[in-house]
């Protein structure tokens, strides 16, 4: 029997996994959620013997039940290959009093690669399965890392086009360079004069525009999303939480059934939601610690039960977490509302009209296991310095938010549970901020020279992704106001 997915805003809207991957967002504006969370079908003993790809298959086959074994294995093998600079794919390192799960060994040196290297394969296979004739247009808003990872994943993939919008002044220099140098005839990259939420709102508006959808269809196109709202991104992310536990078990760092905590640097709430699903599958997880930067909407939400995006948007040194509307939280809201889609729709309507909503007491009780924390810019820098001076291990600014929140959590609770800090980007991606935090004097302006300096300090190899953008020509220069996004898309697709 197939595991079905339904919309968080209308339970009668049910689709298979491959259809959910294809649609991205449900037509009613909701997100697709699995009707039940499948339970792991193998013991931890067995799972600990698998390599990353084998484990990926064991986890993904339980969620993506209408894909054949061959389709899944082919997708997995094409995704987790030598684009990653380690055959472990997601190495777990013991550093000081915690473990760091390094998710930045893929093509664009941030954790988005974990899902976006496989999504194009899941998507094109889904189009074939569902007899889709149209060309798929991936429309994506990015806070920096999704954009490049999606571009890298979809570039020159037959039957697809990809259009990426990013906040012109809201991403790091390396992030921007990575995107504007993207090759591939089917790629477009546009900067907007606005922040990530503006970009995301503009993209969502196009997705929900039925008149536009009609014109697209007539022209032979179909929109899909590579944003973390796509279930095809969420499912591959569950894998590394199972893998972490299996690795710890294999290394005899945990005994069978012993709970561990995860600390996740959070923005759109996709990564930590995957951890929640892993817990639902039966992985022994204690606390899920949600770490925010100064845009601490989620921290306030976990404190009070009130989500309120009406506040100043702060640009921080961890730009991929500069988000006030965490889209994937909608899925958690749906689950803690005991799968009440009407209630979820009401909350989301309140969010879009007033920018705020407050959950009920019984929903609050269902949040058990989640802890919110946040780190200021100063605390983030201190964490980078502390982890380096104690362990000669350099972490990036996003991971540092989590490291800081974790330190605060153990100071407060004395919780001795073994904990994994999810390491979401390579320090090379945010070299300048990292060098500044380490109080290195005379930091060069040039990105590559910064990388060389970081290489000396950290004793780690300069990643291929950084070498590559050194001499790559800029291919994308378009910039627009936020209200012109649809016009730009119509121009690119020539559907005016
Ligand atoms: C996207 C991103 C995050 C936030 O992840 P979400 O799934 O959006 O919560 C954190 N760190 C880095 C480096 C990222 O690229």
JSON list of N, CA, C and O and ligand atoms in Angstrom, two decimals, residues 110-112 143 145-146 175 228 233 237 264-272 320-321 323 328 396 398 424-425 430, ligand 1:
[
{"chain": "A", "resi": 110, "resn": "UNK", "atom": "N", "xyz": [27.38, 23.53, 1.48]},
{"chain": "A", "resi": 110, "resn": "UNK", "atom": "CA", "xyz": [26.40, 23.78, 2.54]},
{"chain": "A", "resi": 110, "resn": "UNK", "atom": "C", "xyz": [25.41, 22.61, 2.55]},
{"chain": "A", "resi": 110, "resn": "UNK", "atom": "O", "xyz": [25.35, 21.83, 1.60]},
{"chain": "A", "resi": 111, "resn": "UNK", "atom": "N", "xyz": [24.64, 22.51, 3.62]},
{"chain": "A", "resi": 111, "resn": "UNK", "atom": "CA", "xyz": [23.85, 21.29, 3.80]},
{"chain": "A", "resi": 111, "resn": "UNK", "atom": "C", "xyz": [22.73, 21.13, 2.77]},
{"chain": "A", "resi": 111, "resn": "UNK", "atom": "O", "xyz": [22.19, 20.04, 2.60]},
{"chain": "A", "resi": 112, "resn": "UNK", "atom": "N", "xyz": [22.39, 22.22, 2.06]},
{"chain": "A", "resi": 112, "resn": "UNK", "atom": "CA", "xyz": [21.35, 22.11, 1.04]},
{"chain": "A", "resi": 112, "resn": "UNK", "atom": "C", "xyz": [21.69, 21.05, -0.01]},
{"chain": "A", "resi": 112, "resn": "UNK", "atom": "O", "xyz": [20.80, 20.50, -0.65]},
{"chain": "A", "resi": 143, "resn": "UNK", "atom": "N", "xyz": [17.85, 32.22, 0.40]},
{"chain": "A", "resi": 143, "resn": "UNK", "atom": "CA", "xyz": [18.55, 33.10, 1.32]},
{"chain": "A", "resi": 143, "resn": "UNK", "atom": "C", "xyz": [20.05, 32.91, 1.12]},
{"chain": "A", "resi": 143, "resn": "UNK", "atom": "O", "xyz": [20.85, 33.38, 1.91]},
{"chain": "A", "resi": 145, "resn": "UNK", "atom": "N", "xyz": [21.97, 29.74, 0.16]},
{"chain": "A", "resi": 145, "resn": "UNK", "atom": "CA", "xyz": [22.52, 28.40, -0.08]},
{"chain": "A", "resi": 145, "resn": "UNK", "atom": "C", "xyz": [21.62, 27.53, -0.96]},
{"chain": "A", "resi": 145, "resn": "UNK", "atom": "O", "xyz": [22.12, 26.77, -1.79]},
{"chain": "A", "resi": 146, "resn": "UNK", "atom": "N", "xyz": [20.31, 27.63, -0.80]},
{"chain": "A", "resi": 146, "resn": "UNK", "atom": "CA", "xyz": [19.40, 26.84, -1.62]},
{"chain": "A", "resi": 146, "resn": "UNK", "atom": "C", "xyz": [19.63, 27.14, -3.10]},
{"chain": "A", "resi": 146, "resn": "UNK", "atom": "O", "xyz": [19.69, 26.23, -3.92]},
{"chain": "A", "resi": 175, "resn": "UNK", "atom": "N", "xyz": [28.58, 33.30, -1.65]},
{"chain": "A", "resi": 175, "resn": "UNK", "atom": "CA", "xyz": [27.26, 32.80, -2.08]},
{"chain": "A", "resi": 175, "resn": "UNK", "atom": "C", "xyz": [26.84, 33.46, -3.39]},
{"chain": "A", "resi": 175, "resn": "UNK", "atom": "O", "xyz": [26.39, 32.80, -4.33]},
{"chain": "A", "resi": 228, "resn": "UNK", "atom": "N", "xyz": [12.49, 24.33, 0.40]},
{"chain": "A", "resi": 228, "resn": "UNK", "atom": "CA", "xyz": [12.45, 23.24, 1.38]},
{"chain": "A", "resi": 228, "resn": "UNK", "atom": "C", "xyz": [11.02, 22.84, 1.73]},
{"chain": "A", "resi": 228, "resn": "UNK", "atom": "O", "xyz": [10.80, 21.94, 2.54]},
{"chain": "A", "resi": 233, "resn": "UNK", "atom": "N", "xyz": [12.64, 17.29, -0.71]},
{"chain": "A", "resi": 233, "resn": "UNK", "atom": "CA", "xyz": [13.84, 17.76, -0.02]},
{"chain": "A", "resi": 233, "resn": "UNK", "atom": "C", "xyz": [13.83, 17.28, 1.42]},
{"chain": "A", "resi": 233, "resn": "UNK", "atom": "O", "xyz": [14.88, 16.98, 2.00]},
{"chain": "A", "resi": 237, "resn": "UNK", "atom": "N", "xyz": [16.59, 14.54, 3.85]},
{"chain": "A", "resi": 237, "resn": "UNK", "atom": "CA", "xyz": [17.21, 15.11, 5.05]},
{"chain": "A", "resi": 237, "resn": "UNK", "atom": "C", "xyz": [16.98, 14.23, 6.28]},
{"chain": "A", "resi": 237, "resn": "UNK", "atom": "O", "xyz": [17.71, 14.34, 7.27]},
{"chain": "A", "resi": 264, "resn": "UNK", "atom": "N", "xyz": [20.04, 22.22, 16.00]},
{"chain": "A", "resi": 264, "resn": "UNK", "atom": "CA", "xyz": [19.95, 22.51, 14.57]},
{"chain": "A", "resi": 264, "resn": "UNK", "atom": "C", "xyz": [19.86, 24.02, 14.32]},
{"chain": "A", "resi": 264, "resn": "UNK", "atom": "O", "xyz": [18.92, 24.67, 14.77]},
{"chain": "A", "resi": 265, "resn": "UNK", "atom": "N", "xyz": [20.85, 24.57, 13.59]},
{"chain": "A", "resi": 265, "resn": "UNK", "atom": "CA", "xyz": [20.75, 25.99, 13.22]},
{"chain": "A", "resi": 265, "resn": "UNK", "atom": "C", "xyz": [19.61, 26.16, 12.23]},
{"chain": "A", "resi": 265, "resn": "UNK", "atom": "O", "xyz": [19.61, 25.55, 11.17]},
{"chain": "A", "resi": 266, "resn": "UNK", "atom": "N", "xyz": [18.63, 26.98, 12.58]},
{"chain": "A", "resi": 266, "resn": "UNK", "atom": "CA", "xyz": [17.36, 26.92, 11.87]},
{"chain": "A", "resi": 266, "resn": "UNK", "atom": "C", "xyz": [16.97, 28.24, 11.20]},
{"chain": "A", "resi": 266, "resn": "UNK", "atom": "O", "xyz": [17.20, 29.31, 11.73]},
{"chain": "A", "resi": 267, "resn": "UNK", "atom": "N", "xyz": [16.37, 28.08, 10.02]},
{"chain": "A", "resi": 267, "resn": "UNK", "atom": "CA", "xyz": [15.83, 29.23, 9.29]},
{"chain": "A", "resi": 267, "resn": "UNK", "atom": "C", "xyz": [14.41, 28.93, 8.86]},
{"chain": "A", "resi": 267, "resn": "UNK", "atom": "O", "xyz": [13.44, 29.31, 9.50]},
{"chain": "A", "resi": 268, "resn": "UNK", "atom": "N", "xyz": [14.29, 28.17, 7.78]},
{"chain": "A", "resi": 268, "resn": "UNK", "atom": "CA", "xyz": [12.97, 27.84, 7.24]},
{"chain": "A", "resi": 268, "resn": "UNK", "atom": "C", "xyz": [12.32, 26.63, 7.92]},
{"chain": "A", "resi": 268, "resn": "UNK", "atom": "O", "xyz": [11.25, 26.20, 7.54]},
{"chain": "A", "resi": 269, "resn": "UNK", "atom": "N", "xyz": [13.01, 26.05, 8.90]},
{"chain": "A", "resi": 269, "resn": "UNK", "atom": "CA", "xyz": [12.51, 24.96, 9.72]},
{"chain": "A", "resi": 269, "resn": "UNK", "atom": "C", "xyz": [12.46, 23.61, 8.99]},
{"chain": "A", "resi": 269, "resn": "UNK", "atom": "O", "xyz": [11.81, 22.67, 9.43]},
{"chain": "A", "resi": 270, "resn": "UNK", "atom": "N", "xyz": [13.17, 23.49, 7.85]},
{"chain": "A", "resi": 270, "resn": "UNK", "atom": "CA", "xyz": [13.15, 22.23, 7.12]},
{"chain": "A", "resi": 270, "resn": "UNK", "atom": "C", "xyz": [14.06, 21.18, 7.75]},
{"chain": "A", "resi": 270, "resn": "UNK", "atom": "O", "xyz": [13.67, 20.02, 7.95]},
{"chain": "A", "resi": 271, "resn": "UNK", "atom": "N", "xyz": [15.28, 21.60, 8.09]},
{"chain": "A", "resi": 271, "resn": "UNK", "atom": "CA", "xyz": [16.26, 20.67, 8.62]},
{"chain": "A", "resi": 271, "resn": "UNK", "atom": "C", "xyz": [15.79, 20.06, 9.93]},
{"chain": "A", "resi": 271, "resn": "UNK", "atom": "O", "xyz": [15.81, 18.84, 10.12]},
{"chain": "A", "resi": 272, "resn": "UNK", "atom": "N", "xyz": [15.34, 20.89, 10.84]},
{"chain": "A", "resi": 272, "resn": "UNK", "atom": "CA", "xyz": [14.92, 20.38, 12.15]},
{"chain": "A", "resi": 272, "resn": "UNK", "atom": "C", "xyz": [13.63, 19.57, 12.04]},
{"chain": "A", "resi": 272, "resn": "UNK", "atom": "O", "xyz": [13.41, 18.61, 12.78]},
{"chain": "A", "resi": 320, "resn": "UNK", "atom": "N", "xyz": [21.78, 32.63, 5.91]},
{"chain": "A", "resi": 320, "resn": "UNK", "atom": "CA", "xyz": [20.84, 31.58, 5.52]},
{"chain": "A", "resi": 320, "resn": "UNK", "atom": "C", "xyz": [19.79, 31.33, 6.60]},
{"chain": "A", "resi": 320, "resn": "UNK", "atom": "O", "xyz": [18.87, 30.54, 6.41]},
{"chain": "A", "resi": 321, "resn": "UNK", "atom": "N", "xyz": [19.96, 31.98, 7.74]},
{"chain": "A", "resi": 321, "resn": "UNK", "atom": "CA", "xyz": [18.97, 31.85, 8.81]},
{"chain": "A", "resi": 321, "resn": "UNK", "atom": "C", "xyz": [18.24, 33.17, 9.05]},
{"chain": "A", "resi": 321, "resn": "UNK", "atom": "O", "xyz": [17.49, 33.30, 10.01]},
{"chain": "A", "resi": 323, "resn": "UNK", "atom": "N", "xyz": [15.45, 34.78, 8.45]},
{"chain": "A", "resi": 323, "resn": "UNK", "atom": "CA", "xyz": [14.11, 34.45, 7.95]},
{"chain": "A", "resi": 323, "resn": "UNK", "atom": "C", "xyz": [13.09, 34.78, 9.04]},
{"chain": "A", "resi": 323, "resn": "UNK", "atom": "O", "xyz": [13.31, 34.47, 10.22]},
{"chain": "A", "resi": 328, "resn": "UNK", "atom": "N", "xyz": [8.35, 25.80, 6.77]},
{"chain": "A", "resi": 328, "resn": "UNK", "atom": "CA", "xyz": [8.12, 24.42, 7.17]},
{"chain": "A", "resi": 328, "resn": "UNK", "atom": "C", "xyz": [7.49, 24.26, 8.55]},
{"chain": "A", "resi": 328, "resn": "UNK", "atom": "O", "xyz": [7.05, 23.17, 8.90]},
{"chain": "A", "resi": 396, "resn": "UNK", "atom": "N", "xyz": [31.55, 27.35, 10.91]},
{"chain": "A", "resi": 396, "resn": "UNK", "atom": "CA", "xyz": [31.03, 28.52, 10.20]},
{"chain": "A", "resi": 396, "resn": "UNK", "atom": "C", "xyz": [30.05, 29.27, 11.10]},
{"chain": "A", "resi": 396, "resn": "UNK", "atom": "O", "xyz": [29.72, 28.81, 12.20]},
{"chain": "A", "resi": 398, "resn": "UNK", "atom": "N", "xyz": [26.79, 29.80, 10.88]},
{"chain": "A", "resi": 398, "resn": "UNK", "atom": "CA", "xyz": [25.50, 29.15, 11.14]},
{"chain": "A", "resi": 398, "resn": "UNK", "atom": "C", "xyz": [25.65, 28.07, 12.21]},
{"chain": "A", "resi": 398, "resn": "UNK", "atom": "O", "xyz": [24.89, 28.00, 13.17]},
{"chain": "A", "resi": 424, "resn": "UNK", "atom": "N", "xyz": [26.01, 23.07, 9.28]},
{"chain": "A", "resi": 424, "resn": "UNK", "atom": "CA", "xyz": [25.30, 23.25, 8.02]},
{"chain": "A", "resi": 424, "resn": "UNK", "atom": "C", "xyz": [26.11, 23.90, 6.90]},
{"chain": "A", "resi": 424, "resn": "UNK", "atom": "O", "xyz": [25.67, 23.91, 5.76]},
{"chain": "A", "resi": 425, "resn": "UNK", "atom": "N", "xyz": [27.25, 24.50, 7.22]},
{"chain": "A", "resi": 425, "resn": "UNK", "atom": "CA", "xyz": [28.05, 25.07, 6.13]},
{"chain": "A", "resi": 425, "resn": "UNK", "atom": "C", "xyz": [29.53, 24.97, 6.44]},
{"chain": "A", "resi": 425, "resn": "UNK", "atom": "O", "xyz": [29.94, 24.93, 7.60]},
{"chain": "A", "resi": 430, "resn": "UNK", "atom": "N", "xyz": [31.86, 31.20, 4.43]},
{"chain": "A", "resi": 430, "resn": "UNK", "atom": "CA", "xyz": [31.69, 32.47, 5.16]},
{"chain": "A", "resi": 430, "resn": "UNK", "atom": "C", "xyz": [33.03, 32.88, 5.75]},
{"chain": "A", "resi": 430, "resn": "UNK", "atom": "O", "xyz": [33.12, 33.29, 6.91]},
{"chain": "B", "resi": 1, "resn": "LIG", "atom": "C1", "xyz": [19.38, 26.80, 4.85]},
{"chain": "B", "resi": 1, "resn": "LIG", "atom": "C2", "xyz": [20.41, 26.86, 5.90]},
{"chain": "B", "resi": 1, "resn": "LIG", "atom": "C3", "xyz": [20.05, 26.81, 7.25]},
{"chain": "B", "resi": 1, "resn": "LIG", "atom": "C4", "xyz": [18.63, 26.76, 7.72]},
{"chain": "B", "resi": 1, "resn": "LIG", "atom": "O1", "xyz": [18.02, 25.52, 7.42]},
{"chain": "B", "resi": 1, "resn": "LIG", "atom": "P1", "xyz": [16.42, 25.39, 7.40]},
{"chain": "B", "resi": 1, "resn": "LIG", "atom": "O2", "xyz": [16.15, 24.03, 6.91]},
{"chain": "B", "resi": 1, "resn": "LIG", "atom": "O3", "xyz": [15.95, 26.46, 6.45]},
{"chain": "B", "resi": 1, "resn": "LIG", "atom": "O4", "xyz": [15.96, 25.64, 8.78]},
{"chain": "B", "resi": 1, "resn": "LIG", "atom": "C5", "xyz": [21.08, 26.82, 8.20]},
{"chain": "B", "resi": 1, "resn": "LIG", "atom": "N1", "xyz": [22.37, 26.91, 7.82]},
{"chain": "B", "resi": 1, "resn": "LIG", "atom": "C6", "xyz": [22.74, 26.98, 6.53]},
{"chain": "B", "resi": 1, "resn": "LIG", "atom": "C7", "xyz": [24.17, 27.09, 6.20]},
{"chain": "B", "resi": 1, "resn": "LIG", "atom": "C8", "xyz": [21.78, 26.94, 5.53]},
{"chain": "B", "resi": 1, "resn": "LIG", "atom": "O5", "xyz": [22.16, 26.99, 4.25]}
]
